[in-house]
DNA sequence: CATTACAATCGTAATATTGCGATATATAAT
DNA sequence: ATTATATATCGCAATATTACGATTGTAATG
């Protein structure tokens, strides 16, 4: 046990939960906010900004990259990270539809 | 190690990531979709609908309840679950703001 | 080529999550 | 009271996550 039964869920349910999982950590939220705030793409400044070790930041970046929420391009010694617009749009669409499917009726318990 | 350093993040970052974490599982997405689809609140029908054991569903419901995304009221032997409109609105607001803070500029890497 | 600087990866410890059988609890029906 | 039905909880095993020190890999610079 201990592993999610992805096979019993729909493609959409799995995809959405995967994206949300990638976002579901305060450090990763903070990282994304930093990347967005710095109009240009920042790099290892994240290590200074947040109070986490370099290895930890790198690991969080990897997860965001795996989920294709961000993309990184090598710029000499540094690496430049930025939002992947395609996934961001997908997230807006998918999660928007999910959230919108509920209309507060307050006819319930 | 192995525990999130919540103290170094903002209230908002922690709150948003906590809500997203509660949603970040295909079973919990499916549960919420069921609850929303059944206009009235359904109960243990979830166990039949999804292919998971009763104990597992109950545990997922507990997590959603802890995050205050759903609320349950006892109706005789059964329990009636439904969306907590307050938290749903909060989620729409917080996550909407987060998503909206990025404007696809494609001026980047 | 040696050095420096940045970032990724490895290894490890602590903790959390997922799933389920078994059991407990609580209400309803007989 | 006994039985049936619906949920919650406990305990466990398998796996995943989080964090970080140490190391490795790359590329620019002296």
GROMACS .gro file of C-alpha atoms (C1' of nucleotides) in nm:
model
  278
    1UNK     CA    1   0.000   0.000   0.000
    2UNK     CA    2   0.091   0.365   0.022
    3UNK     CA    3   0.060   0.443  -0.344
    4UNK     CA    4  -0.221   0.624  -0.516
    5UNK     CA    5  -0.452   0.415  -0.733
    6UNK     CA    6  -0.430   0.638  -1.039
    7UNK     CA    7  -0.584   0.375  -1.264
    8UNK     CA    8  -0.931   0.411  -1.117
    9UNK     CA    9  -0.954   0.784  -1.184
   10UNK     CA   10  -1.006   0.985  -1.500
   11UNK     CA   11  -0.723   1.144  -1.693
   12UNK     CA   12  -0.852   1.485  -1.589
   13UNK     CA   13  -0.873   1.402  -1.221
   14UNK     CA   14  -0.519   1.271  -1.222
   15UNK     CA   15  -0.383   1.565  -1.417
   16UNK     CA   16  -0.549   1.828  -1.201
   17UNK     CA   17  -0.444   1.663  -0.877
   18UNK     CA   18  -0.088   1.634  -1.005
   19UNK     CA   19  -0.073   2.005  -1.082
   20UNK     CA   20  -0.226   2.096  -0.748
   21UNK     CA   21   0.015   1.868  -0.567
   22UNK     CA   22   0.307   2.050  -0.727
   23UNK     CA   23   0.166   2.378  -0.595
   24UNK     CA   24   0.070   2.244  -0.254
   25UNK     CA   25   0.373   2.359  -0.059
   26UNK     CA   26   0.437   2.704   0.087
   27UNK     CA   27   0.794   2.707  -0.044
   28UNK     CA   28   0.679   2.635  -0.397
   29UNK     CA   29   0.409   2.901  -0.374
   30UNK     CA   30   0.676   3.143  -0.254
   31UNK     CA   31   0.912   3.042  -0.534
   32UNK     CA   32   0.644   3.101  -0.797
   33UNK     CA   33   0.553   3.437  -0.646
   34UNK     CA   34   0.919   3.538  -0.663
   35UNK     CA   35   0.951   3.425  -1.023
   36UNK     CA   36   0.638   3.619  -1.114
   37UNK     CA   37   0.734   3.929  -0.916
   38UNK     CA   38   1.077   3.957  -1.074
   39UNK     CA   39   0.954   4.056  -1.418
   40UNK     CA   40   1.261   3.900  -1.569
   41UNK     CA   41   1.341   3.549  -1.460
   42UNK     CA   42   1.546   3.517  -1.149
   43UNK     CA   43   1.776   3.230  -1.076
   44UNK     CA   44   1.951   3.130  -0.756
   45UNK     CA   45   1.843   3.449  -0.585
   46UNK     CA   46   1.567   3.229  -0.451
   47UNK     CA   47   1.809   3.072  -0.208
   48UNK     CA   48   1.878   3.414  -0.058
   49UNK     CA   49   1.515   3.527  -0.061
   50UNK     CA   50   1.368   3.220   0.104
   51UNK     CA   51   1.527   3.078   0.416
   52UNK     CA   52   1.596   2.734   0.276
   53UNK     CA   53   1.913   2.550   0.181
   54UNK     CA   54   2.028   2.543  -0.179
   55UNK     CA   55   1.964   2.172  -0.210
   56UNK     CA   56   1.609   2.217  -0.087
   57UNK     CA   57   1.531   2.499  -0.329
   58UNK     CA   58   1.678   2.299  -0.614
   59UNK     CA   59   1.456   2.005  -0.525
   60UNK     CA   60   1.142   2.222  -0.519
   61UNK     CA   61   1.239   2.371  -0.855
   62UNK     CA   62   1.276   2.021  -0.993
   63UNK     CA   63   0.925   1.931  -0.884
   64UNK     CA   64   0.782   2.243  -1.042
   65UNK     CA   65   0.976   2.161  -1.357
   66UNK     CA   66   0.848   1.801  -1.358
   67UNK     CA   67   0.493   1.930  -1.338
   68UNK     CA   68   0.587   2.163  -1.626
   69UNK     CA   69   0.471   2.462  -1.426
   70UNK     CA   70   0.806   2.630  -1.476
   71UNK     CA   71   1.083   2.596  -1.730
   72UNK     CA   72   1.452   2.664  -1.688
   73UNK     CA   73   1.709   2.768  -1.942
   74UNK     CA   74   2.079   2.768  -1.880
   75UNK     CA   75   2.241   3.109  -1.904
   76UNK     CA   76   2.609   3.057  -1.857
   77UNK     CA   77   2.667   2.953  -1.500
   78UNK     CA   78   2.321   3.052  -1.388
   79UNK     CA   79   1.985   2.905  -1.470
   80UNK     CA   80   1.691   3.122  -1.559
   81UNK     CA   81   1.350   3.003  -1.446
   82UNK     CA   82   1.015   3.125  -1.559
   83UNK     CA   83   0.651   3.025  -1.571
   84UNK     CA   84   0.544   2.787  -1.845
   85UNK     CA   85   0.252   2.983  -1.993
   86UNK     CA   86   0.098   2.674  -2.148
   87UNK     CA   87   0.064   2.486  -1.819
   88UNK     CA   88  -0.044   2.801  -1.639
   89UNK     CA   89  -0.329   2.842  -1.887
   90UNK     CA   90  -0.418   2.475  -1.853
   91UNK     CA   91  -0.430   2.514  -1.477
   92UNK     CA   92  -0.652   2.821  -1.502
   93UNK     CA   93  -0.886   2.635  -1.733
   94UNK     CA   94  -0.902   2.304  -1.548
   95UNK     CA   95  -0.917   2.442  -1.198
   96UNK     CA   96  -1.149   2.721  -1.305
   97UNK     CA   97  -1.390   2.466  -1.443
   98UNK     CA   98  -1.363   2.261  -1.126
   99UNK     CA   99  -1.424   2.556  -0.898
  100UNK     CA  100  -1.700   2.690  -1.121
  101UNK     CA  101  -1.889   2.363  -1.118
  102UNK     CA  102  -2.011   2.451  -0.770
  103UNK     CA  103  -2.264   2.728  -0.735
  104UNK     CA  104  -2.319   2.823  -0.375
  105UNK     CA  105  -2.684   2.726  -0.340
  106UNK     CA  106  -2.687   2.697   0.038
  107UNK     CA  107  -2.975   2.456   0.008
  108UNK     CA  108  -2.778   2.196   0.191
  109UNK     CA  109  -2.678   2.071   0.533
  110UNK     CA  110   1.397   1.688   0.909
  111UNK     CA  111   1.105   1.596   0.695
  112UNK     CA  112   0.866   1.859   0.819
  113UNK     CA  113   0.767   2.176   0.644
  114UNK     CA  114   0.912   2.498   0.784
  115UNK     CA  115   0.583   2.683   0.805
  116UNK     CA  116   0.730   2.955   1.023
  117UNK     CA  117   0.934   3.108   0.743
  118UNK     CA  118   0.636   3.162   0.514
  119UNK     CA  119   0.350   3.409   0.519
  120UNK     CA  120   0.007   3.329   0.656
  121UNK     CA  121  -0.132   3.346   0.306
  122UNK     CA  122   0.127   3.112   0.158
  123UNK     CA  123   0.063   2.857   0.429
  124UNK     CA  124  -0.313   2.882   0.402
  125UNK     CA  125  -0.321   2.850   0.024
  126UNK     CA  126  -0.083   2.557   0.018
  127UNK     CA  127  -0.286   2.383   0.287
  128UNK     CA  128  -0.605   2.416   0.085
  129UNK     CA  129  -0.433   2.299  -0.231
  130UNK     CA  130  -0.282   2.005  -0.048
  131UNK     CA  131  -0.628   1.894   0.060
  132UNK     CA  132  -0.737   1.901  -0.304
  133UNK     CA  133  -0.422   1.744  -0.441
  134UNK     CA  134  -0.543   1.386  -0.468
  135UNK     CA  135  -0.749   1.232  -0.746
  136UNK     CA  136  -0.980   1.058  -0.499
  137UNK     CA  137  -1.056   1.384  -0.323
  138UNK     CA  138  -1.117   1.561  -0.654
  139UNK     CA  139  -1.354   1.278  -0.746
  140UNK     CA  140  -1.529   1.297  -0.410
  141UNK     CA  141  -1.587   1.670  -0.448
  142UNK     CA  142  -1.713   1.628  -0.803
  143UNK     CA  143  -1.961   1.369  -0.677
  144UNK     CA  144  -2.076   1.591  -0.395
  145UNK     CA  145  -2.124   1.879  -0.637
  146UNK     CA  146  -2.294   1.668  -0.904
  147UNK     CA  147  -2.550   1.522  -0.666
  148UNK     CA  148  -2.742   1.845  -0.611
  149UNK     CA  149  -2.844   1.723  -0.270
  150UNK     CA  150  -2.564   1.598  -0.052
  151UNK     CA  151  -2.472   1.239  -0.093
  152UNK     CA  152  -2.325   1.027   0.181
  153UNK     CA  153  -2.167   0.682   0.166
  154UNK     CA  154  -2.268   0.637  -0.196
  155UNK     CA  155  -1.914   0.754  -0.254
  156UNK     CA  156  -1.785   0.415  -0.151
  157UNK     CA  157  -1.987   0.254  -0.430
  158UNK     CA  158  -1.909   0.521  -0.687
  159UNK     CA  159  -1.532   0.524  -0.640
  160UNK     CA  160  -1.342   0.199  -0.625
  161UNK     CA  161  -1.193   0.251  -0.282
  162UNK     CA  162  -1.251   0.086   0.054
  163UNK     CA  163  -1.485   0.245   0.305
  164UNK     CA  164  -1.202   0.320   0.544
  165UNK     CA  165  -1.011   0.498   0.270
  166UNK     CA  166  -1.306   0.715   0.164
  167UNK     CA  167  -1.373   0.803   0.526
  168UNK     CA  168  -1.015   0.914   0.567
  169UNK     CA  169  -1.028   1.135   0.257
  170UNK     CA  170  -1.351   1.289   0.382
  171UNK     CA  171  -1.183   1.362   0.711
  172UNK     CA  172  -0.903   1.548   0.538
  173UNK     CA  173  -1.148   1.755   0.336
  174UNK     CA  174  -1.336   1.827   0.656
  175UNK     CA  175  -1.016   1.929   0.837
  176UNK     CA  176  -0.939   2.174   0.558
  177UNK     CA  177  -1.297   2.297   0.599
  178UNK     CA  178  -1.363   2.238   0.231
  179UNK     CA  179  -1.664   2.024   0.314
  180UNK     CA  180  -1.893   1.994   0.611
  181UNK     CA  181  -2.090   1.693   0.728
  182UNK     CA  182  -2.411   1.674   0.921
  183UNK     CA  183  -2.549   1.358   1.075
  184UNK     CA  184  -2.882   1.248   0.935
  185UNK     CA  185  -2.990   0.946   1.127
  186UNK     CA  186  -2.752   0.666   1.045
  187UNK     CA  187  -2.607   0.842   0.745
  188UNK     CA  188  -2.393   1.150   0.720
  189UNK     CA  189  -2.465   1.420   0.470
  190UNK     CA  190  -2.165   1.595   0.320
  191UNK     CA  191  -2.163   1.915   0.124
  192UNK     CA  192  -1.931   2.193   0.015
  193UNK     CA  193  -1.848   2.463   0.268
  194UNK     CA  194  -1.934   2.774   0.064
  195UNK     CA  195  -1.718   2.999   0.277
  196UNK     CA  196  -1.398   2.804   0.215
  197UNK     CA  197  -1.487   2.754  -0.149
  198UNK     CA  198  -1.514   3.131  -0.193
  199UNK     CA  199  -1.190   3.183  -0.006
  200UNK     CA  200  -1.020   2.935  -0.235
  201UNK     CA  201  -1.157   3.106  -0.544
  202UNK     CA  202  -1.035   3.441  -0.416
  203UNK     CA  203  -0.690   3.334  -0.296
  204UNK     CA  204  -0.607   3.104  -0.582
  205UNK     CA  205  -0.761   3.342  -0.834
  206UNK     CA  206  -0.536   3.617  -0.711
  207UNK     CA  207  -0.236   3.387  -0.724
  208UNK     CA  208  -0.309   3.270  -1.078
  209UNK     CA  209  -0.396   3.620  -1.191
  210UNK     CA  210  -0.068   3.765  -1.068
  211UNK     CA  211   0.099   3.614  -1.372
  212UNK     CA  212   0.030   3.769  -1.708
  213UNK     CA  213   0.167   3.561  -1.990
  214UNK     CA  214   0.421   3.805  -2.131
  215UNK     CA  215   0.636   3.550  -2.312
  216UNK     CA  216   0.927   3.787  -2.278
  217UNK     CA  217   1.123   3.521  -2.100
  218UNK     CA  218   1.343   3.216  -2.143
  219DC     C1'  219   4.508   2.444  -1.614
  220DA     C1'  220   4.350   2.589  -1.146
  221DT     C1'  221   4.003   2.842  -0.927
  222DT     C1'  222   3.565   3.022  -0.843
  223DA     C1'  223   3.067   3.028  -0.864
  224DC     C1'  224   2.629   2.825  -0.956
  225DA     C1'  225   2.325   2.453  -0.969
  226DA     C1'  226   2.204   1.951  -0.970
  227DT     C1'  227   2.231   1.517  -0.755
  228DC     C1'  228   2.324   1.166  -0.385
  229DG     C1'  229   2.248   0.986   0.051
  230DT     C1'  230   2.014   0.999   0.467
  231DA     C1'  231   1.702   1.100   0.863
  232DA     C1'  232   1.256   1.248   1.006
  233DT     C1'  233   0.801   1.266   0.905
  234DA     C1'  234   0.366   1.234   0.619
  235DT     C1'  235   0.054   1.002   0.306
  236DT     C1'  236  -0.206   0.626   0.111
  237DG     C1'  237  -0.475   0.225   0.146
  238DC     C1'  238  -0.704  -0.130   0.384
  239DG     C1'  239  -0.856  -0.495   0.719
  240DA     C1'  240  -1.033  -0.512   1.159
  241DT     C1'  241  -1.271  -0.309   1.506
  242DA     C1'  242  -1.548   0.032   1.741
  243DT     C1'  243  -1.950   0.335   1.765
  244DA     C1'  244  -2.395   0.495   1.689
  245DT     C1'  245  -2.857   0.497   1.506
  246DA     C1'  246  -3.261   0.238   1.306
  247DA     C1'  247  -3.534  -0.150   1.249
  248DT     C1'  248  -3.708  -0.597   1.410
  249DA     C1'  249  -3.257  -0.677   2.347
  250DT     C1'  250  -3.088  -0.822   1.907
  251DT     C1'  251  -2.970  -0.732   1.460
  252DA     C1'  252  -2.861  -0.460   1.061
  253DT     C1'  253  -2.669  -0.050   0.852
  254DA     C1'  254  -2.362   0.345   0.815
  255DT     C1'  255  -1.936   0.578   0.959
  256DA     C1'  256  -1.537   0.653   1.215
  257DT     C1'  257  -1.116   0.508   1.406
  258DC     C1'  258  -0.701   0.204   1.499
  259DG     C1'  259  -0.306  -0.019   1.353
  260DC     C1'  260  -0.013  -0.150   1.013
  261DA     C1'  261   0.273  -0.184   0.579
  262DA     C1'  262   0.430   0.040   0.170
  263DT     C1'  263   0.565   0.441  -0.021
  264DA     C1'  264   0.631   0.956  -0.067
  265DT     C1'  265   0.780   1.402   0.095
  266DT     C1'  266   1.075   1.738   0.317
  267DA     C1'  267   1.507   1.914   0.441
  268DC     C1'  268   1.992   1.936   0.429
  269DG     C1'  269   2.504   1.832   0.425
  270DA     C1'  270   2.823   1.665   0.111
  271DT     C1'  271   2.953   1.583  -0.336
  272DT     C1'  272   2.954   1.624  -0.827
  273DG     C1'  273   2.901   1.850  -1.263
  274DT     C1'  274   2.949   2.278  -1.558
  275DA     C1'  275   3.100   2.688  -1.720
  276DA     C1'  276   3.323   3.136  -1.679
  277DT     C1'  277   3.760   3.363  -1.525
  278DG     C1'  278   4.228   3.443  -1.386
   0.00000   0.00000   0.00000
